[in-house]
Each structure stands twice: as C-alpha cells, then as structure tokens.
Short mmCIF file of C-alpha atoms and ligand atoms in Angstrom, two decimals:
data_model
loop_
_atom_site.label_atom_id
_atom_site.label_comp_id
_atom_site.label_asym_id
_atom_site.label_seq_id
_atom_site.Cartn_x
_atom_site.Cartn_y
_atom_site.Cartn_z
CA MET A 32 76.64 -30.01 -71.10
CA LYS A 33 78.20 -33.27 -70.06
CA ALA A 34 77.78 -35.17 -66.82
CA PRO A 35 80.28 -34.53 -64.02
CA ASP A 36 82.78 -37.35 -63.34
CA PHE A 37 81.48 -40.30 -61.40
CA ALA A 38 82.59 -43.81 -60.50
CA TYR A 39 80.58 -46.71 -61.91
CA ALA A 40 79.71 -50.08 -60.39
CA ARG A 41 77.82 -52.92 -62.04
CA PRO A 42 76.83 -55.40 -59.33
CA THR A 43 75.34 -58.74 -60.30
CA THR A 44 73.45 -59.40 -57.08
CA LEU A 45 71.01 -57.40 -55.02
CA ASP A 46 73.15 -57.91 -51.89
CA GLU A 47 76.14 -56.39 -53.65
CA ALA A 48 74.09 -53.39 -54.80
CA LEU A 49 72.65 -52.87 -51.30
CA ALA A 50 76.13 -53.06 -49.78
CA LEU A 51 77.38 -50.35 -52.17
CA LEU A 52 74.36 -48.22 -51.34
CA ALA A 53 74.92 -48.65 -47.59
CA GLU A 54 78.58 -47.69 -48.02
CA HIS A 55 78.07 -44.62 -50.21
CA GLY A 56 74.65 -43.38 -49.05
CA GLU A 57 73.39 -40.23 -50.74
CA ASP A 58 76.64 -39.93 -52.76
CA ALA A 59 75.46 -42.87 -54.84
CA ARG A 60 72.61 -43.07 -57.35
CA LEU A 61 70.93 -46.17 -58.76
CA LEU A 62 70.95 -46.43 -62.54
CA ALA A 63 67.96 -48.24 -64.06
CA GLY A 64 66.98 -47.31 -67.63
CA GLY A 65 68.78 -43.98 -67.31
CA GLN A 66 66.04 -42.14 -69.21
CA SER A 67 65.57 -39.57 -66.46
CA LEU A 68 68.79 -39.94 -64.47
CA VAL A 69 71.23 -39.46 -67.37
CA THR A 70 69.39 -36.32 -68.46
CA SER A 71 69.65 -34.88 -64.97
CA LEU A 72 73.37 -35.76 -64.84
CA ASN A 73 74.01 -34.11 -68.18
CA MET A 74 72.14 -31.02 -67.05
CA ARG A 75 74.13 -31.14 -63.79
CA LEU A 76 70.97 -31.27 -61.74
CA ALA A 77 72.53 -34.28 -59.97
CA ALA A 78 76.21 -34.97 -59.27
CA PRO A 79 76.54 -38.37 -57.56
CA SER A 80 80.07 -39.69 -57.01
CA LEU A 81 78.98 -43.26 -57.82
CA LEU A 82 76.42 -44.80 -60.19
CA ILE A 83 75.23 -48.27 -59.20
CA ASP A 84 73.95 -49.96 -62.35
CA LEU A 85 70.99 -52.28 -61.67
CA ASN A 86 70.88 -53.75 -65.17
CA ARG A 87 72.72 -57.01 -64.41
CA ILE A 88 70.78 -58.08 -61.33
CA PRO A 89 68.51 -61.06 -62.14
CA ASP A 90 66.44 -60.65 -58.93
CA LEU A 91 65.10 -57.32 -60.24
CA ALA A 92 63.91 -58.75 -63.56
CA GLY A 93 60.83 -60.60 -64.73
CA ILE A 94 57.06 -60.62 -64.46
CA ALA A 95 55.37 -63.58 -62.76
CA GLU A 96 52.08 -64.63 -61.18
CA SER A 97 51.73 -66.28 -57.78
CA ASP A 98 49.17 -66.34 -54.95
CA GLY A 99 46.69 -63.98 -56.60
CA LEU A 100 49.35 -61.39 -57.45
CA VAL A 101 51.36 -60.36 -60.45
CA ARG A 102 54.86 -59.44 -59.33
CA ILE A 103 56.65 -57.09 -61.71
CA GLY A 104 60.40 -56.78 -61.22
CA ALA A 105 61.59 -53.20 -60.87
CA MET A 106 63.83 -53.55 -63.93
CA ALA A 107 61.02 -54.63 -66.26
CA ARG A 108 61.05 -52.17 -69.18
CA HIS A 109 57.93 -50.15 -69.95
CA ARG A 110 57.42 -52.05 -73.20
CA GLU A 111 58.03 -55.44 -71.59
CA VAL A 112 55.31 -54.67 -69.02
CA GLY A 113 52.75 -53.50 -71.57
CA GLU A 114 53.41 -56.34 -74.00
CA SER A 115 53.61 -59.16 -71.45
CA PRO A 116 50.89 -61.78 -72.19
CA LEU A 117 50.41 -62.18 -68.43
CA VAL A 118 49.88 -58.45 -67.95
CA ARG A 119 47.55 -58.25 -70.94
CA GLU A 120 45.42 -61.04 -69.52
CA ARG A 121 45.49 -60.15 -65.82
CA LEU A 122 46.16 -56.40 -65.69
CA PRO A 123 44.88 -54.91 -68.97
CA LEU A 124 44.97 -51.42 -67.44
CA LEU A 125 48.78 -51.54 -67.59
CA ALA A 126 48.74 -52.69 -71.21
CA ALA A 127 46.45 -49.77 -72.09
CA ALA A 128 48.62 -47.23 -70.25
CA MET A 129 52.01 -48.28 -71.64
CA PRO A 130 51.70 -46.79 -75.17
CA HIS A 131 51.08 -43.37 -73.58
CA ILE A 132 54.54 -43.36 -71.99
CA ALA A 133 56.90 -41.16 -74.01
CA HIS A 134 58.22 -42.66 -77.28
CA PRO A 135 59.30 -46.18 -78.35
CA ALA A 136 63.03 -45.61 -77.61
CA ILE A 137 62.22 -44.52 -74.05
CA ARG A 138 59.72 -47.35 -73.59
CA ASN A 139 62.35 -49.88 -74.68
CA ARG A 140 64.85 -48.74 -72.09
CA GLY A 141 62.98 -47.04 -69.23
CA THR A 142 61.84 -49.30 -66.37
CA ILE A 143 58.69 -49.46 -64.28
CA GLY A 144 60.84 -49.36 -61.13
CA GLY A 145 62.69 -46.26 -62.30
CA SER A 146 59.44 -44.50 -63.06
CA VAL A 147 57.78 -45.45 -59.78
CA ALA A 148 60.88 -44.67 -57.67
CA LEU A 149 61.27 -41.30 -59.37
CA GLY A 150 57.72 -40.26 -58.45
CA ASP A 151 57.09 -37.83 -61.29
CA PRO A 152 53.45 -36.82 -60.71
CA ALA A 153 52.68 -36.54 -64.44
CA THR A 154 53.48 -40.18 -65.22
CA GLU A 155 51.35 -43.19 -65.96
CA TRP A 156 52.71 -46.06 -63.82
CA PRO A 157 52.31 -44.41 -60.41
CA ALA A 158 48.62 -43.69 -61.14
CA CYS A 159 48.11 -47.27 -62.38
CA CYS A 160 49.71 -48.56 -59.15
CA LEU A 161 47.26 -46.48 -57.14
CA ALA A 162 44.24 -47.52 -59.22
CA LEU A 163 45.19 -51.21 -58.86
CA ASP A 164 46.04 -50.91 -55.15
CA ALA A 165 49.57 -52.16 -55.76
CA THR A 166 52.20 -52.80 -53.11
CA MET A 167 55.80 -51.70 -53.54
CA VAL A 168 58.48 -54.10 -52.32
CA VAL A 169 61.45 -52.14 -51.00
CA ARG A 170 64.66 -53.68 -49.68
CA ALA A 171 67.61 -52.42 -47.61
CA GLN A 172 70.47 -54.43 -46.11
CA GLY A 173 68.42 -54.83 -42.94
CA GLY A 174 65.47 -56.45 -44.71
CA GLU A 175 62.46 -55.97 -46.89
CA ARG A 176 59.27 -53.96 -46.37
CA ARG A 177 56.04 -53.61 -48.32
CA VAL A 178 54.50 -50.19 -48.88
CA PRO A 179 50.96 -49.71 -50.25
CA ALA A 180 50.81 -47.39 -53.27
CA ALA A 181 48.58 -44.98 -51.31
CA GLU A 182 51.49 -44.36 -48.88
CA PHE A 183 54.31 -44.67 -51.36
CA PHE A 184 53.94 -41.43 -53.35
CA GLN A 185 54.67 -38.66 -50.88
CA GLY A 186 55.13 -35.53 -52.99
CA LEU A 187 56.91 -34.07 -56.00
CA TYR A 188 59.62 -36.61 -56.93
CA THR A 189 59.37 -37.92 -53.39
CA THR A 190 58.54 -41.53 -52.53
CA ALA A 191 58.83 -43.88 -49.57
CA VAL A 192 62.12 -45.34 -50.90
CA GLY A 193 64.89 -44.38 -48.47
CA PRO A 194 68.47 -43.50 -49.50
CA ASP A 195 69.70 -46.96 -48.44
CA GLU A 196 66.86 -48.83 -50.18
CA ILE A 197 66.13 -50.32 -53.59
CA LEU A 198 62.65 -50.76 -55.03
CA VAL A 199 62.74 -54.45 -55.87
CA ALA A 200 59.32 -55.18 -57.32
CA ILE A 201 55.72 -54.07 -57.58
CA GLU A 202 52.99 -56.50 -56.57
CA MET A 203 49.60 -56.05 -58.20
CA PRO A 204 46.58 -57.95 -56.88
CA ILE A 205 44.86 -59.76 -59.75
CA PRO A 206 41.39 -58.23 -60.18
CA SER A 207 38.45 -60.62 -59.66
CA SER A 208 36.10 -61.65 -62.43
CA GLY A 209 33.79 -58.80 -63.42
CA ALA A 210 36.67 -56.38 -63.04
CA LEU A 211 36.61 -53.25 -65.17
CA TRP A 212 39.28 -50.70 -65.93
CA GLY A 213 39.64 -47.40 -67.72
CA PHE A 214 42.53 -45.25 -68.86
CA ASP A 215 42.81 -41.97 -70.72
CA GLU A 216 45.04 -38.92 -70.78
CA LEU A 217 45.34 -35.60 -72.55
CA ALA A 218 48.71 -34.32 -73.74
CA ARG A 219 49.67 -31.58 -76.17
CA ARG A 220 51.30 -34.08 -78.54
CA SER A 221 51.43 -37.86 -78.56
CA GLY A 222 54.37 -38.92 -76.34
CA ASP A 223 54.43 -35.73 -74.27
CA TYR A 224 53.89 -35.86 -70.53
CA ALA A 225 50.15 -35.74 -69.79
CA LEU A 226 48.48 -32.45 -68.92
CA ALA A 227 46.00 -34.62 -67.05
CA GLY A 228 45.37 -38.35 -66.94
CA LEU A 229 43.16 -40.93 -65.26
CA ALA A 230 43.75 -44.59 -64.46
CA ALA A 231 40.67 -46.32 -63.04
CA SER A 232 39.56 -49.71 -61.81
CA ALA A 233 36.17 -51.00 -60.69
CA ARG A 234 33.91 -54.04 -60.54
CA SER A 235 30.61 -54.64 -62.22
CA GLU A 236 27.84 -55.49 -59.73
CA GLY A 237 24.26 -55.86 -60.90
CA GLY A 238 24.93 -53.67 -63.92
CA ARG A 239 26.45 -50.86 -61.81
CA LEU A 240 29.98 -49.88 -60.86
CA ALA A 241 31.36 -51.01 -57.50
CA ASP A 242 34.75 -50.64 -55.78
CA VAL A 243 35.66 -47.73 -58.04
CA ARG A 244 39.20 -46.37 -57.75
CA LEU A 245 40.00 -43.20 -59.72
CA ALA A 246 43.69 -42.26 -59.79
CA PHE A 247 44.35 -38.91 -61.46
CA PHE A 248 47.82 -37.86 -62.57
CA GLY A 249 49.30 -34.59 -63.81
CA VAL A 250 47.00 -32.64 -61.48
CA ALA A 251 48.95 -32.43 -58.18
CA ASP A 252 52.38 -33.14 -56.70
CA ARG A 253 51.58 -36.88 -56.69
CA PRO A 254 48.88 -39.16 -58.13
CA VAL A 255 45.55 -38.57 -56.38
CA LEU A 256 42.76 -41.02 -55.51
CA ALA A 257 39.44 -39.21 -55.93
CA SER A 258 37.20 -41.07 -53.50
CA ALA A 259 34.15 -38.76 -53.42
CA ALA A 260 33.96 -38.76 -57.22
CA ALA A 261 34.30 -42.56 -57.11
CA ALA A 262 31.37 -42.79 -54.68
CA ALA A 263 29.23 -40.64 -57.00
CA LEU A 264 30.03 -42.98 -59.90
CA GLN A 265 28.98 -45.94 -57.77
CA ALA A 266 25.65 -44.13 -57.35
CA GLY A 267 25.52 -43.88 -61.16
CA ASP A 268 25.91 -40.08 -61.37
CA ILE A 269 28.72 -38.96 -63.69
CA LYS A 270 27.80 -35.26 -63.49
CA ALA A 271 27.92 -35.31 -59.67
CA ALA A 272 31.29 -37.10 -59.85
CA GLN A 273 32.63 -34.40 -62.18
CA ALA A 274 31.34 -31.66 -59.87
CA MET A 275 32.88 -33.29 -56.77
CA LEU A 276 36.26 -33.54 -58.42
CA GLY A 277 36.70 -29.83 -57.73
CA ASP A 278 36.77 -30.62 -53.98
CA GLU A 279 39.35 -33.35 -54.41
CA ILE A 280 41.92 -31.90 -56.75
CA ASP A 281 43.16 -28.34 -56.98
CA PRO A 282 45.84 -28.22 -59.68
CA PRO A 283 48.20 -25.25 -59.36
CA ASP A 284 48.89 -22.82 -62.22
CA ASP A 285 52.23 -23.42 -63.96
CA ILE A 286 54.05 -22.22 -67.04
CA ALA A 287 52.39 -24.87 -69.22
CA VAL A 288 48.75 -24.45 -68.28
CA LYS A 289 46.41 -22.89 -65.73
CA GLY A 290 45.20 -25.04 -62.85
CA ALA A 291 41.57 -24.42 -63.82
CA THR A 292 42.30 -25.85 -67.27
CA ARG A 293 43.82 -29.00 -65.77
CA LEU A 294 40.75 -29.43 -63.56
CA HIS A 295 38.54 -29.03 -66.62
CA LEU A 296 40.61 -31.65 -68.49
CA ALA A 297 40.39 -34.01 -65.51
CA ARG A 298 36.58 -33.65 -65.56
CA VAL A 299 36.52 -34.36 -69.30
CA LEU A 300 38.60 -37.50 -68.74
CA LEU A 301 36.35 -38.58 -65.90
CA GLY A 302 33.30 -38.26 -68.14
CA ARG A 303 34.94 -40.32 -70.89
CA VAL A 304 36.38 -43.05 -68.69
CA ALA A 305 33.29 -43.34 -66.48
CA GLY A 306 30.97 -43.47 -69.49
CA ARG A 307 32.95 -46.38 -70.97
CA MET A 308 33.13 -48.24 -67.66
CA MET A 309 29.38 -47.82 -66.99
CA GLU A 310 28.58 -49.10 -70.44
CA ALA A 311 30.81 -52.10 -69.82
CA ALA A 312 29.20 -52.66 -66.40
CA GLY A 313 25.76 -52.60 -67.99
CA GLY A 314 26.83 -55.14 -70.57
CA ALA A 315 28.74 -57.37 -68.15
P1 FAD B 576 66.44 -43.90 -64.27
O1 FAD B 576 66.43 -42.68 -65.10
O2 FAD B 576 67.59 -44.82 -64.39
O3 FAD B 576 66.27 -43.52 -62.73
C1 FAD B 576 65.31 -42.57 -62.32
C2 FAD B 576 65.46 -42.33 -60.80
O4 FAD B 576 64.95 -43.45 -60.08
C3 FAD B 576 66.91 -42.17 -60.34
O5 FAD B 576 66.92 -41.26 -59.26
C4 FAD B 576 67.29 -43.56 -59.87
O6 FAD B 576 68.32 -43.55 -58.92
C5 FAD B 576 65.98 -44.05 -59.27
N1 FAD B 576 65.79 -45.49 -59.39
C6 FAD B 576 65.76 -46.20 -60.55
N2 FAD B 576 65.47 -47.49 -60.29
C7 FAD B 576 65.33 -47.59 -58.94
C8 FAD B 576 65.01 -48.67 -58.06
N3 FAD B 576 64.77 -49.92 -58.51
N4 FAD B 576 64.94 -48.43 -56.73
C9 FAD B 576 65.14 -47.17 -56.25
N5 FAD B 576 65.44 -46.10 -57.03
C10 FAD B 576 65.53 -46.31 -58.37
N6 FAD B 576 57.71 -41.26 -68.35
C11 FAD B 576 56.39 -41.48 -68.30
O7 FAD B 576 55.93 -42.23 -67.44
N7 FAD B 576 55.53 -40.87 -69.19
C12 FAD B 576 55.99 -40.05 -70.18
O8 FAD B 576 55.20 -39.53 -70.98
C13 FAD B 576 57.40 -39.80 -70.25
N8 FAD B 576 57.93 -39.00 -71.21
C14 FAD B 576 59.29 -38.85 -71.25
C15 FAD B 576 59.82 -38.07 -72.27
C16 FAD B 576 61.20 -37.91 -72.36
C17 FAD B 576 61.76 -37.05 -73.48
C18 FAD B 576 62.07 -38.55 -71.41
C19 FAD B 576 63.57 -38.42 -71.52
C20 FAD B 576 61.53 -39.34 -70.42
C21 FAD B 576 60.15 -39.49 -70.31
N9 FAD B 576 59.59 -40.27 -69.33
C22 FAD B 576 58.23 -40.46 -69.29
C23 FAD B 576 60.43 -40.88 -68.26
C24 FAD B 576 60.80 -42.30 -68.59
O9 FAD B 576 59.64 -43.09 -68.56
C25 FAD B 576 61.81 -42.90 -67.60
O10 FAD B 576 61.98 -44.18 -68.04
C26 FAD B 576 61.45 -42.97 -66.14
O11 FAD B 576 61.12 -41.77 -65.58
C27 FAD B 576 62.62 -43.42 -65.31
O12 FAD B 576 62.87 -44.74 -65.54
P2 FAD B 576 64.34 -45.24 -65.80
O13 FAD B 576 64.28 -46.72 -65.72
O14 FAD B 576 64.89 -44.64 -67.01
O15 FAD B 576 65.09 -44.72 -64.47
#
C-alpha cells in the first residue's frame, strides 16, 4: 500500500513549526526520522493532511553539556547519540543501549525525539530516560514546560506531548563519580524489538549499590521503574529482588509470548545486570 495524499511543510525554525501545528492541530503530524511514521502512513494506520518535517530546524539538533546536564536535541539520530564522545564519557548507558536499536539503517535515520515521543513500550530510549531520571523539554506556542521521565510515558504509544506541542530536547543529569550503569535485553533475533529489557543506574557506596533505578521495557504498556526490586538490590539480595519483580510487573500474554515468559526473562536480565553492577560496586 501507499500513503494517502498529504501536504508537506519543511519549516526552518521552531516557531514556524509550532505555528503550523497550532493551525492544523490533530490533522498534522510531525516528521522526524520517519522510521515509524512513514510505515504507519503506508499501512494507512495514520492519514494526516499535513506532514511537518522537523529535519531542517537547527534548534532541535545537537548534543551539549551545561550546568550538570547533557541536553540531547530531539532530532539527534540514534547513532549520533550512541557514538557521541560526550555521551560515551558522561552517559555510557546510552552508548551501551544504542546498538540494540533495530538495524544500522534505522539507527542512522531514526531520532531519539521520535522514539521518545512515540512511546513504544518495547524500546530502549524511554527506559534509559527513566533509569537516568531524564527531563523532557516540550514546547508549544504558549511556552515551554519540563516533564520528568516518570510522568512522561503514560501508556501504550501515549506520552505527555500534547497535539500542539513539540518535544524539543531531553535533558539528562550527569551521574556523579562512582556512578554505575547496566543494560541488557533479550530479543528473538539481533535488531528485533526486545521481548524484555532492562536499563539501570546506581551509585557505588562502600562497596554496595545505592540509588538504584531499574527501568524495565517490553513488559508493560510503558517502561516501568521497579522500586521494590531496586531496594532489595541495595540490601545486596539479588534473589529477593528477582522474587519481588513479580509484584511490580505483570506482563500480559500476547501473540508473541506469554506474560509469564516475559516475567521470567525480566528476572534473568535482573540477575545478569545486578550481578555485573554489584561486582563493579565491589571493585569501585
Ligand atoms: P518518526 O517515525 O518520524 O515519528 C514517530 C512519531 O513521533 C510520529 O507520531 C511523530 O509525529 C512523532 N514525533 C517525532 N518527533 C517528534 C518530536 N520532536 N516531538 C513530538 N512528536 C514527535 N526502535 C527502537 O527503539 N528499538 C528497536 O529495536 C526498533 N526496531 C525497529 C525495527 C524496524 C523494522 C523499524 C521500522 C523501526 C524500529 N524501531 C525501533 C523504531 C525506530 O527506532 C524509530 O526511529 C522510532 O520509533 C521513531 O523515530 P523517528 O525519528 O523515525 O520518528
């Protein structure tokens, strides 16, 4: 199938894009890397009358550090994020997650903003945002607001971005010294969406884990912070953390896999990631 007819606009400023969005409302769609949107147009799952292309807007580009934060422009490509020297040094969790996203062609074109704004619960960046306690910067014509990752992902393909808003950037606090991270996922084949995944951050304190954040993906309608399991890890008990996970996530059955299998996979990932982080904490 081919996409239905639509008009196309390529603004060069954020103000211009916001004005078009305000004028056309839900009839318009923002085009970032197009890796998800163009597929849904071609399958006629979406039929906007106008596409607003964000690719020529300099304010949405770039990755920079200031005031203890790394600010990642919404239009930064997956590969650009993962290969950025700044990200590798300051936010190695993102560098570790990036190669798990789809395939090279999609990573070259797809954007972090497109992924986060789409809110697919099986994807890597939203879970990383949650693990790193990121803040999403969202702008409408009336002004800008900042939404913590924990409030941003609201359900299946549902986020806090309103129909008149553009996700402009993601701000990640730079972890302090002694910071630890962990990432792993299980997929049927390399490049497939994860059956279950885990992005984690923590701090080493006296040889133990502190401030643990465990963000699971692929197990619910949005990424999930498992706080009871995190507390058990802080007490040094991986088995208790794995047991508690059953109270915190309850993956539904679907055509790909049973919910009980996803929970099992999440526990396996927790054991792997926690084991590596505890070892690192002991050696730190
Ligand atoms: P687009 O497709 O252009 O847009 C996606 C949606 O977000 C649209 O509704 C659009 O209007 C909206 N949007 C885009 N930018 C903004 C913004 N700045 N503000 C507000 N709304 C915005 N992703 C993974 O993470 N992991 C995977 O394993 C994975 N596997 C894939 C496999 C295949 C075969 C394909 C086709 C895609 C896969 N993806 C995967 C998705 C891919 O990463 C996309 O890049 C991503 O979902 C969307 O990013 P995009 O820049 O292409 O956005």
